[in-house]
Short mmCIF file of C-alpha atoms and ligand atoms in Angstrom, two decimals:
data_model
loop_
_atom_site.label_atom_id
_atom_site.label_comp_id
_atom_site.label_asym_id
_atom_site.label_seq_id
_atom_site.Cartn_x
_atom_site.Cartn_y
_atom_site.Cartn_z
CA MET A 1 -45.02 51.07 29.88
CA LYS A 2 -41.47 50.62 28.56
CA SER A 3 -40.86 54.24 27.55
CA THR A 4 -38.85 56.68 29.71
CA MET A 5 -40.39 60.08 30.21
CA PRO A 6 -37.96 62.88 29.26
CA LYS A 7 -37.22 65.76 31.63
CA SER A 8 -37.52 68.25 28.78
CA VAL A 9 -37.97 68.69 25.04
CA VAL A 10 -35.30 70.76 23.29
CA ILE A 11 -34.88 72.32 19.85
CA ARG A 12 -31.99 70.23 18.55
CA GLY A 13 -31.86 71.45 14.96
CA THR A 14 -33.40 74.06 12.64
CA GLY A 15 -33.61 74.51 8.88
CA SER A 16 -35.38 76.66 6.36
CA TYR A 17 -35.91 77.05 2.66
CA LEU A 18 -36.89 80.06 0.59
CA PRO A 19 -37.68 79.67 -3.13
CA GLU A 20 -35.17 81.14 -5.56
CA LYS A 21 -37.53 83.59 -7.25
CA VAL A 22 -37.74 86.99 -5.52
CA VAL A 23 -40.53 89.46 -6.34
CA SER A 24 -39.96 93.03 -5.15
CA ASN A 25 -42.58 95.66 -4.41
CA ASP A 26 -41.42 97.47 -7.56
CA ASP A 27 -42.05 94.27 -9.56
CA ILE A 28 -45.65 94.19 -8.27
CA ALA A 29 -46.08 97.91 -9.00
CA LYS A 30 -45.50 97.07 -12.69
CA PHE A 31 -48.85 95.25 -12.92
CA LEU A 32 -50.87 96.64 -9.96
CA ASP A 33 -51.83 100.14 -8.78
CA THR A 34 -49.43 100.14 -5.80
CA SER A 35 -45.94 101.33 -4.91
CA ASP A 36 -42.88 100.32 -2.92
CA GLU A 37 -43.42 103.41 -0.71
CA TRP A 38 -47.01 102.40 0.17
CA ILE A 39 -46.22 98.75 0.86
CA TYR A 40 -43.02 99.39 2.84
CA ALA A 41 -44.50 102.19 4.96
CA ARG A 42 -47.62 100.15 5.88
CA THR A 43 -46.03 96.73 6.32
CA GLY A 44 -42.20 96.79 6.45
CA ILE A 45 -42.18 94.42 3.44
CA LYS A 46 -39.82 95.05 0.49
CA ARG A 47 -39.79 91.71 -1.30
CA ARG A 48 -40.99 88.11 -1.03
CA HIS A 49 -39.89 84.69 -2.31
CA ILE A 50 -42.31 82.96 -4.67
CA ALA A 51 -42.33 79.21 -5.27
CA ALA A 52 -41.88 77.91 -8.80
CA GLU A 53 -44.78 76.44 -10.71
CA GLY A 54 -45.11 72.83 -9.65
CA GLU A 55 -43.12 73.43 -6.45
CA ALA A 56 -45.48 72.31 -3.69
CA ALA A 57 -45.58 72.71 0.09
CA SER A 58 -44.04 69.24 0.50
CA ASP A 59 -41.08 70.14 -1.78
CA MET A 60 -40.25 73.21 0.32
CA ALA A 61 -40.86 71.23 3.52
CA LEU A 62 -38.41 68.57 2.32
CA LYS A 63 -35.59 71.08 1.84
CA ALA A 64 -36.18 72.78 5.21
CA SER A 65 -36.50 69.39 6.95
CA LEU A 66 -33.26 67.98 5.55
CA ARG A 67 -31.42 71.09 6.76
CA ALA A 68 -33.00 70.82 10.23
CA ILE A 69 -32.26 67.09 10.50
CA GLU A 70 -28.66 67.65 9.38
CA SER A 71 -28.16 70.48 11.88
CA ALA A 72 -29.49 68.16 14.61
CA GLY A 73 -26.84 65.60 13.66
CA LEU A 74 -29.53 63.03 12.88
CA THR A 75 -30.96 61.26 9.84
CA PRO A 76 -34.58 61.08 8.60
CA ALA A 77 -34.74 57.51 9.95
CA ASP A 78 -34.22 58.90 13.48
CA MET A 79 -37.56 60.77 13.37
CA ASP A 80 -40.36 59.26 15.49
CA LEU A 81 -43.05 61.78 14.55
CA VAL A 82 -43.68 64.23 11.68
CA ILE A 83 -46.06 67.18 11.98
CA VAL A 84 -46.54 69.54 9.03
CA THR A 85 -48.31 72.82 9.61
CA THR A 86 -49.77 74.45 6.52
CA VAL A 87 -52.79 76.23 5.09
CA THR A 88 -51.55 75.36 1.60
CA PRO A 89 -51.25 71.56 1.59
CA ASP A 90 -50.19 69.83 -1.62
CA MET A 91 -53.77 68.52 -1.85
CA LEU A 92 -56.74 68.01 0.50
CA PHE A 93 -55.60 64.49 1.24
CA PRO A 94 -53.38 62.61 1.83
CA SER A 95 -51.73 64.94 4.29
CA THR A 96 -48.62 66.85 3.26
CA ALA A 97 -46.93 65.14 6.24
CA CYS A 98 -47.44 61.72 4.61
CA ILE A 99 -46.18 63.03 1.26
CA LEU A 100 -43.16 64.49 3.07
CA GLN A 101 -42.57 61.21 4.93
CA ALA A 102 -42.29 59.44 1.57
CA LYS A 103 -39.97 62.12 0.15
CA LEU A 104 -37.75 61.84 3.25
CA GLY A 105 -37.66 58.07 2.76
CA ILE A 106 -38.90 57.36 6.28
CA ARG A 107 -40.20 53.80 6.18
CA ASN A 108 -40.66 53.00 9.86
CA ASN A 109 -44.42 53.64 10.12
CA ILE A 110 -44.21 56.65 12.42
CA PRO A 111 -47.22 58.93 12.95
CA CYS A 112 -47.35 61.75 10.37
CA PHE A 113 -50.11 64.33 10.24
CA ASP A 114 -50.95 67.88 9.19
CA LEU A 115 -52.01 70.50 11.67
CA GLU A 116 -53.91 73.55 10.47
CA ALA A 117 -53.94 76.59 12.74
CA ALA A 118 -53.16 79.15 10.02
CA CYS A 119 -50.33 81.54 10.95
CA SER A 120 -50.24 80.12 14.50
CA GLY A 121 -49.57 76.63 13.11
CA PHE A 122 -45.90 76.39 14.10
CA VAL A 123 -46.58 77.34 17.73
CA TYR A 124 -49.44 74.81 17.84
CA GLY A 125 -47.26 72.17 16.17
CA VAL A 126 -44.39 72.57 18.63
CA GLU A 127 -46.76 72.33 21.60
CA VAL A 128 -48.52 69.21 20.24
CA ALA A 129 -45.18 67.53 19.46
CA ALA A 130 -43.70 68.46 22.85
CA ARG A 131 -46.74 67.07 24.69
CA MET A 132 -46.63 63.84 22.68
CA MET A 133 -42.92 63.54 23.40
CA GLN A 134 -43.52 63.92 27.13
CA SER A 135 -45.18 60.50 26.99
CA GLY A 136 -41.72 59.11 26.35
CA LEU A 137 -42.90 57.35 23.19
CA TYR A 138 -41.23 59.73 20.74
CA ARG A 139 -37.57 60.77 21.14
CA ASN A 140 -37.22 62.95 18.01
CA ALA A 141 -39.95 64.90 16.24
CA LEU A 142 -39.85 66.89 13.04
CA VAL A 143 -42.15 69.93 13.05
CA VAL A 144 -42.13 71.65 9.68
CA SER A 145 -44.19 74.59 8.51
CA SER A 146 -44.46 75.05 4.76
CA GLU A 147 -46.58 77.54 2.89
CA LYS A 148 -47.19 78.42 -0.75
CA ILE A 149 -49.49 81.39 -0.12
CA SER A 150 -48.71 82.78 -3.60
CA ALA A 151 -51.01 80.05 -4.97
CA MET A 152 -53.93 81.25 -2.82
CA VAL A 153 -53.89 85.03 -3.29
CA ASP A 154 -55.56 87.04 -6.02
CA TRP A 155 -52.68 88.76 -7.81
CA ASN A 156 -55.14 91.47 -8.91
CA ASP A 157 -56.02 92.36 -5.28
CA ARG A 158 -53.46 94.87 -4.04
CA SER A 159 -54.84 94.78 -0.50
CA THR A 160 -53.78 91.15 0.03
CA CYS A 161 -51.24 89.88 -2.53
CA VAL A 162 -48.50 92.32 -1.49
CA LEU A 163 -48.48 90.96 2.07
CA PHE A 164 -47.52 87.32 1.51
CA GLY A 165 -44.63 85.10 0.45
CA ASP A 166 -43.67 81.43 0.22
CA GLY A 167 -41.20 79.32 2.20
CA ALA A 168 -40.67 76.62 4.79
CA GLY A 169 -39.08 76.35 8.21
CA ALA A 170 -38.43 73.25 10.31
CA VAL A 171 -37.25 72.21 13.74
CA VAL A 172 -36.14 68.88 15.13
CA LEU A 173 -37.30 68.48 18.71
CA SER A 174 -35.51 65.94 20.89
CA ALA A 175 -36.23 64.47 24.30
CA SER A 176 -33.63 65.45 26.88
CA ASP A 177 -32.74 64.29 30.37
CA GLU A 178 -31.58 67.77 31.35
CA PRO A 179 -34.35 69.58 33.31
CA ASN A 180 -35.58 73.19 32.85
CA ILE A 181 -34.44 73.63 29.26
CA GLY A 182 -36.07 73.64 25.83
CA ILE A 183 -39.81 74.23 25.51
CA LEU A 184 -40.66 75.73 28.90
CA GLY A 185 -44.32 76.48 28.24
CA SER A 186 -46.92 77.43 25.66
CA VAL A 187 -50.31 79.09 25.63
CA LEU A 188 -52.62 78.36 22.72
CA GLY A 189 -56.07 79.67 21.95
CA ALA A 190 -58.72 80.38 19.35
CA ASP A 191 -61.94 82.33 18.82
CA GLY A 192 -63.89 80.88 15.90
CA SER A 193 -66.61 83.53 16.12
CA ASP A 194 -64.42 85.86 14.02
CA ASN A 195 -63.67 83.29 11.33
CA ALA A 196 -64.70 85.50 8.38
CA MET A 197 -62.02 88.10 9.12
CA LEU A 198 -59.40 86.06 7.28
CA ARG A 199 -60.38 83.05 5.19
CA LEU A 200 -60.33 81.19 1.90
CA PRO A 201 -64.01 80.35 1.40
CA ALA A 202 -64.21 77.82 -1.44
CA GLY A 203 -62.64 74.48 -2.30
CA GLY A 204 -63.75 72.66 0.83
CA SER A 205 -66.94 70.72 1.61
CA LEU A 206 -69.01 73.89 2.03
CA MET A 207 -68.29 75.21 -1.45
CA PRO A 208 -66.68 72.55 -3.65
CA PRO A 209 -65.02 73.95 -6.76
CA THR A 210 -67.44 74.91 -9.53
CA ARG A 211 -67.23 77.25 -12.49
CA GLN A 212 -69.13 79.82 -10.36
CA THR A 213 -66.76 79.63 -7.37
CA VAL A 214 -63.83 80.14 -9.71
CA GLU A 215 -65.50 83.03 -11.56
CA LYS A 216 -66.34 84.74 -8.26
CA GLY A 217 -62.75 84.44 -7.05
CA LEU A 218 -63.79 82.41 -4.01
CA HIS A 219 -60.63 80.29 -4.15
CA PHE A 220 -58.55 83.29 -3.08
CA LEU A 221 -57.70 84.48 0.40
CA GLN A 222 -60.06 87.18 1.75
CA MET A 223 -59.16 89.50 4.60
CA ASP A 224 -60.39 92.48 6.57
CA GLY A 225 -56.91 93.93 7.13
CA LYS A 226 -57.88 96.67 9.58
CA GLU A 227 -59.73 94.26 11.91
CA VAL A 228 -56.95 91.68 11.73
CA PHE A 229 -54.44 94.37 12.67
CA LYS A 230 -56.42 95.48 15.74
CA HIS A 231 -56.92 91.95 17.08
CA ALA A 232 -53.32 90.92 16.36
CA VAL A 233 -51.73 93.60 18.54
CA GLN A 234 -53.94 92.98 21.57
CA ILE A 235 -53.85 89.19 21.43
CA MET A 236 -50.11 88.86 20.76
CA LYS A 237 -49.33 91.15 23.67
CA ASP A 238 -51.70 89.30 26.04
CA LYS A 239 -50.45 85.83 25.07
CA ALA A 240 -46.78 86.83 25.35
CA LEU A 241 -47.44 88.07 28.90
CA GLU A 242 -49.42 84.92 29.73
CA VAL A 243 -46.67 82.53 28.70
CA LEU A 244 -44.02 84.58 30.52
CA ASP A 245 -46.17 84.51 33.64
CA LEU A 246 -46.72 80.74 33.25
CA CYS A 247 -42.95 80.17 33.07
CA GLU A 248 -42.15 82.78 35.76
CA VAL A 249 -39.81 84.65 33.43
CA SER A 250 -39.98 88.44 32.99
CA ALA A 251 -40.12 90.23 29.63
CA SER A 252 -36.77 91.87 30.44
CA GLU A 253 -35.14 88.40 30.63
CA VAL A 254 -36.16 87.55 27.05
CA SER A 255 -33.09 87.66 24.77
CA LEU A 256 -35.02 87.46 21.53
CA MET A 257 -38.68 87.69 20.58
CA ILE A 258 -39.51 85.97 17.29
CA PRO A 259 -43.00 87.11 16.34
CA HIS A 260 -45.12 86.03 13.41
CA GLN A 261 -43.81 88.22 10.57
CA ALA A 262 -47.08 89.74 9.36
CA ASN A 263 -46.45 93.45 9.57
CA VAL A 264 -43.69 95.52 11.20
CA ARG A 265 -46.24 97.96 12.66
CA ILE A 266 -48.05 95.10 14.44
CA VAL A 267 -44.73 93.83 15.82
CA GLU A 268 -43.59 97.29 16.95
CA SER A 269 -46.88 97.87 18.77
CA VAL A 270 -46.62 94.48 20.53
CA ALA A 271 -42.97 95.02 21.51
CA LYS A 272 -43.74 98.49 22.84
CA ARG A 273 -46.56 97.18 25.02
CA LEU A 274 -44.26 94.43 26.36
CA HIS A 275 -41.41 96.92 26.95
CA ILE A 276 -39.16 94.73 24.79
CA PRO A 277 -36.75 96.93 22.76
CA MET A 278 -36.75 96.35 18.99
CA GLU A 279 -33.06 95.27 19.15
CA LYS A 280 -34.38 92.16 20.90
CA VAL A 281 -36.98 91.44 18.20
CA PHE A 282 -36.11 89.36 15.15
CA LEU A 283 -37.53 90.74 11.90
CA ASN A 284 -37.28 89.35 8.38
CA MET A 285 -40.55 90.43 6.79
CA GLU A 286 -38.61 92.97 4.71
CA ASP A 287 -37.16 90.04 2.70
CA CYS A 288 -39.73 87.29 3.20
CA ALA A 289 -43.13 88.98 3.77
CA ASN A 290 -45.77 86.96 5.64
CA THR A 291 -45.19 83.23 5.07
CA SER A 292 -48.02 82.24 7.44
CA SER A 293 -47.06 79.38 9.77
CA ALA A 294 -43.57 79.16 8.21
CA SER A 295 -42.64 82.67 9.33
CA ILE A 296 -41.48 81.87 12.89
CA PRO A 297 -39.37 78.79 12.04
CA ILE A 298 -37.78 80.56 9.04
CA ALA A 299 -36.92 83.48 11.34
CA LEU A 300 -35.68 81.12 14.09
CA ASP A 301 -33.36 79.36 11.65
CA SER A 302 -31.97 82.71 10.41
CA ALA A 303 -31.51 83.92 13.99
CA ILE A 304 -29.59 80.78 14.95
CA ARG A 305 -27.44 80.75 11.81
CA SER A 306 -26.59 84.46 12.28
CA ASN A 307 -25.60 83.85 15.94
CA ARG A 308 -28.42 85.95 17.36
CA ILE A 309 -29.24 83.20 19.89
CA SER A 310 -26.86 81.96 22.55
CA LYS A 311 -27.14 78.77 24.60
CA GLY A 312 -29.22 79.20 27.73
CA SER A 313 -31.02 82.34 26.51
CA TYR A 314 -34.79 82.82 26.54
CA VAL A 315 -36.52 83.02 23.15
CA LEU A 316 -40.18 83.95 22.87
CA PHE A 317 -42.39 82.93 19.91
CA VAL A 318 -45.71 84.70 19.51
CA ALA A 319 -48.19 84.17 16.69
CA PHE A 320 -51.63 85.14 15.50
CA GLY A 321 -53.67 84.03 12.51
CA ALA A 322 -56.90 83.06 10.80
CA GLY A 323 -59.47 81.24 12.89
CA LEU A 324 -58.80 83.35 14.80
CA THR A 325 -55.97 81.40 16.41
CA TRP A 326 -53.03 82.44 18.54
CA GLY A 327 -50.17 81.02 20.54
CA ALA A 328 -47.02 81.93 22.42
CA THR A 329 -44.12 79.68 23.46
CA LEU A 330 -41.15 80.34 25.70
CA VAL A 331 -37.99 78.37 24.94
CA LYS A 332 -34.72 78.17 26.86
CA MET A 333 -32.22 77.41 24.11
N1 COA B 1 -51.12 99.80 -2.50
C1 COA B 1 -51.69 101.01 -2.53
N2 COA B 1 -52.87 101.26 -1.91
C2 COA B 1 -53.45 100.24 -1.25
C3 COA B 1 -52.89 98.96 -1.19
C4 COA B 1 -51.67 98.76 -1.86
N3 COA B 1 -51.04 97.56 -1.86
N4 COA B 1 -53.70 98.16 -0.45
C5 COA B 1 -54.73 98.93 -0.06
N5 COA B 1 -54.59 100.18 -0.54
C6 COA B 1 -55.46 101.33 -0.38
C7 COA B 1 -56.87 100.92 -0.02
O1 COA B 1 -57.58 100.62 -1.21
C8 COA B 1 -57.38 102.17 0.65
O2 COA B 1 -57.76 103.08 -0.37
P1 COA B 1 -59.09 103.98 -0.22
O3 COA B 1 -58.88 104.77 1.06
O4 COA B 1 -59.09 104.77 -1.45
O5 COA B 1 -60.19 102.98 -0.08
C9 COA B 1 -56.15 102.75 1.33
O6 COA B 1 -55.02 102.12 0.72
C10 COA B 1 -56.09 102.53 2.82
O7 COA B 1 -56.39 101.20 3.06
P2 COA B 1 -56.45 100.69 4.51
O8 COA B 1 -57.06 99.33 4.49
O9 COA B 1 -57.05 101.74 5.40
O10 COA B 1 -54.91 100.59 4.91
P3 COA B 1 -54.31 100.16 6.25
O11 COA B 1 -53.56 101.28 6.86
O12 COA B 1 -55.27 99.41 7.14
O13 COA B 1 -53.24 99.07 5.76
C11 COA B 1 -52.92 96.71 5.65
C12 COA B 1 -53.67 97.91 5.11
C13 COA B 1 -53.46 95.47 4.97
C14 COA B 1 -51.45 96.87 5.32
C15 COA B 1 -53.11 96.63 7.19
O14 COA B 1 -54.47 96.73 7.51
C16 COA B 1 -52.56 95.35 7.76
O15 COA B 1 -51.38 95.10 7.70
N6 COA B 1 -53.41 94.53 8.38
C17 COA B 1 -52.99 93.26 8.94
C18 COA B 1 -52.95 92.24 7.84
C19 COA B 1 -52.20 91.00 8.22
O16 COA B 1 -51.13 91.08 8.74
N7 COA B 1 -52.79 89.82 7.95
C20 COA B 1 -52.24 88.57 8.21
C21 COA B 1 -52.39 88.21 9.66
S1 COA B 1 -51.82 86.65 9.98
#
């Protein structure tokens, strides 16, 4: 084998994109029986970005990717691998990753694929890319999470639509010859027995689109919010501890935890159980709401661009989502 195995895989660049249109809680209260007070008190969300009509996951992914590639000091042609994580692909096939590859103008026949692990998608994507890169065959990988959840929620259902937003976040991972840096470890998992807790039932092979599926609203996201909440706190705490244990790093050494931005009360409960003070937790759900798999890379990009992360510090990602799926990653920046 001609390839050289790297000593580590590092986050070399980050980028994000949020659509221009902002919809506040007060805006939603104009057409739904809800209020800013209710939404903010239960979730920590004040507003969300909503993609324009015709603006697809690949369009948002393109903008986030170009920013990440530029911040890495590379060009699209330097990418050896593209993974897109999304529950809102442009279409069922081809993959959004292939559509993105074309938009980026990458013509060198690299592997491009979508990975679907709902809100845990970014953590899954980074782990898959890092493991592939450890073969030595891929020096630079683009992992981009892009979600247009606004297209999948019922805007007449106050119990779900207020929680979500659109956006994209990307990282460029690069092979490095420096040891003990970058992606130190990840734990991933799933429990498919609870798959009805959070799902979008129709539009796939089980229930192809028909007049009936549309009339019954089966093309919209469905969720049992209370159950999701309960599982999220327990699992995110357990997985954060597991990855810290795996990497032999204590919670007190973590400089910044970047959790999936679903709900501030979930995050506060997790942080409390981990004894991580909220000053060391990055939050942006107030402005972005839950952007599914894009939430961690959007937050990571903001944290880096606002100097919340210094070189050599430990950053902890922890996510939870439909499936159920979960994952936690420890990174030494
Ligand atoms: N505005 C006003 N009232 C609302 C509302 C809204 N946007 N959404 C729901 N309600 C009402 C409900 O209809 C219910 O009314 P009822 O008692 O008359 O039936 C009441 O508020 C309480 O609802 P409940 O479901 O008990 O609220 P909650 O405290 O569990 O909060 C969530 C609801 C959705 C905010 C909360 O369960 C949650 O955040 N869950 C996790 C969801 C999540 O993060 N999912 C993504 C994971 S990746």
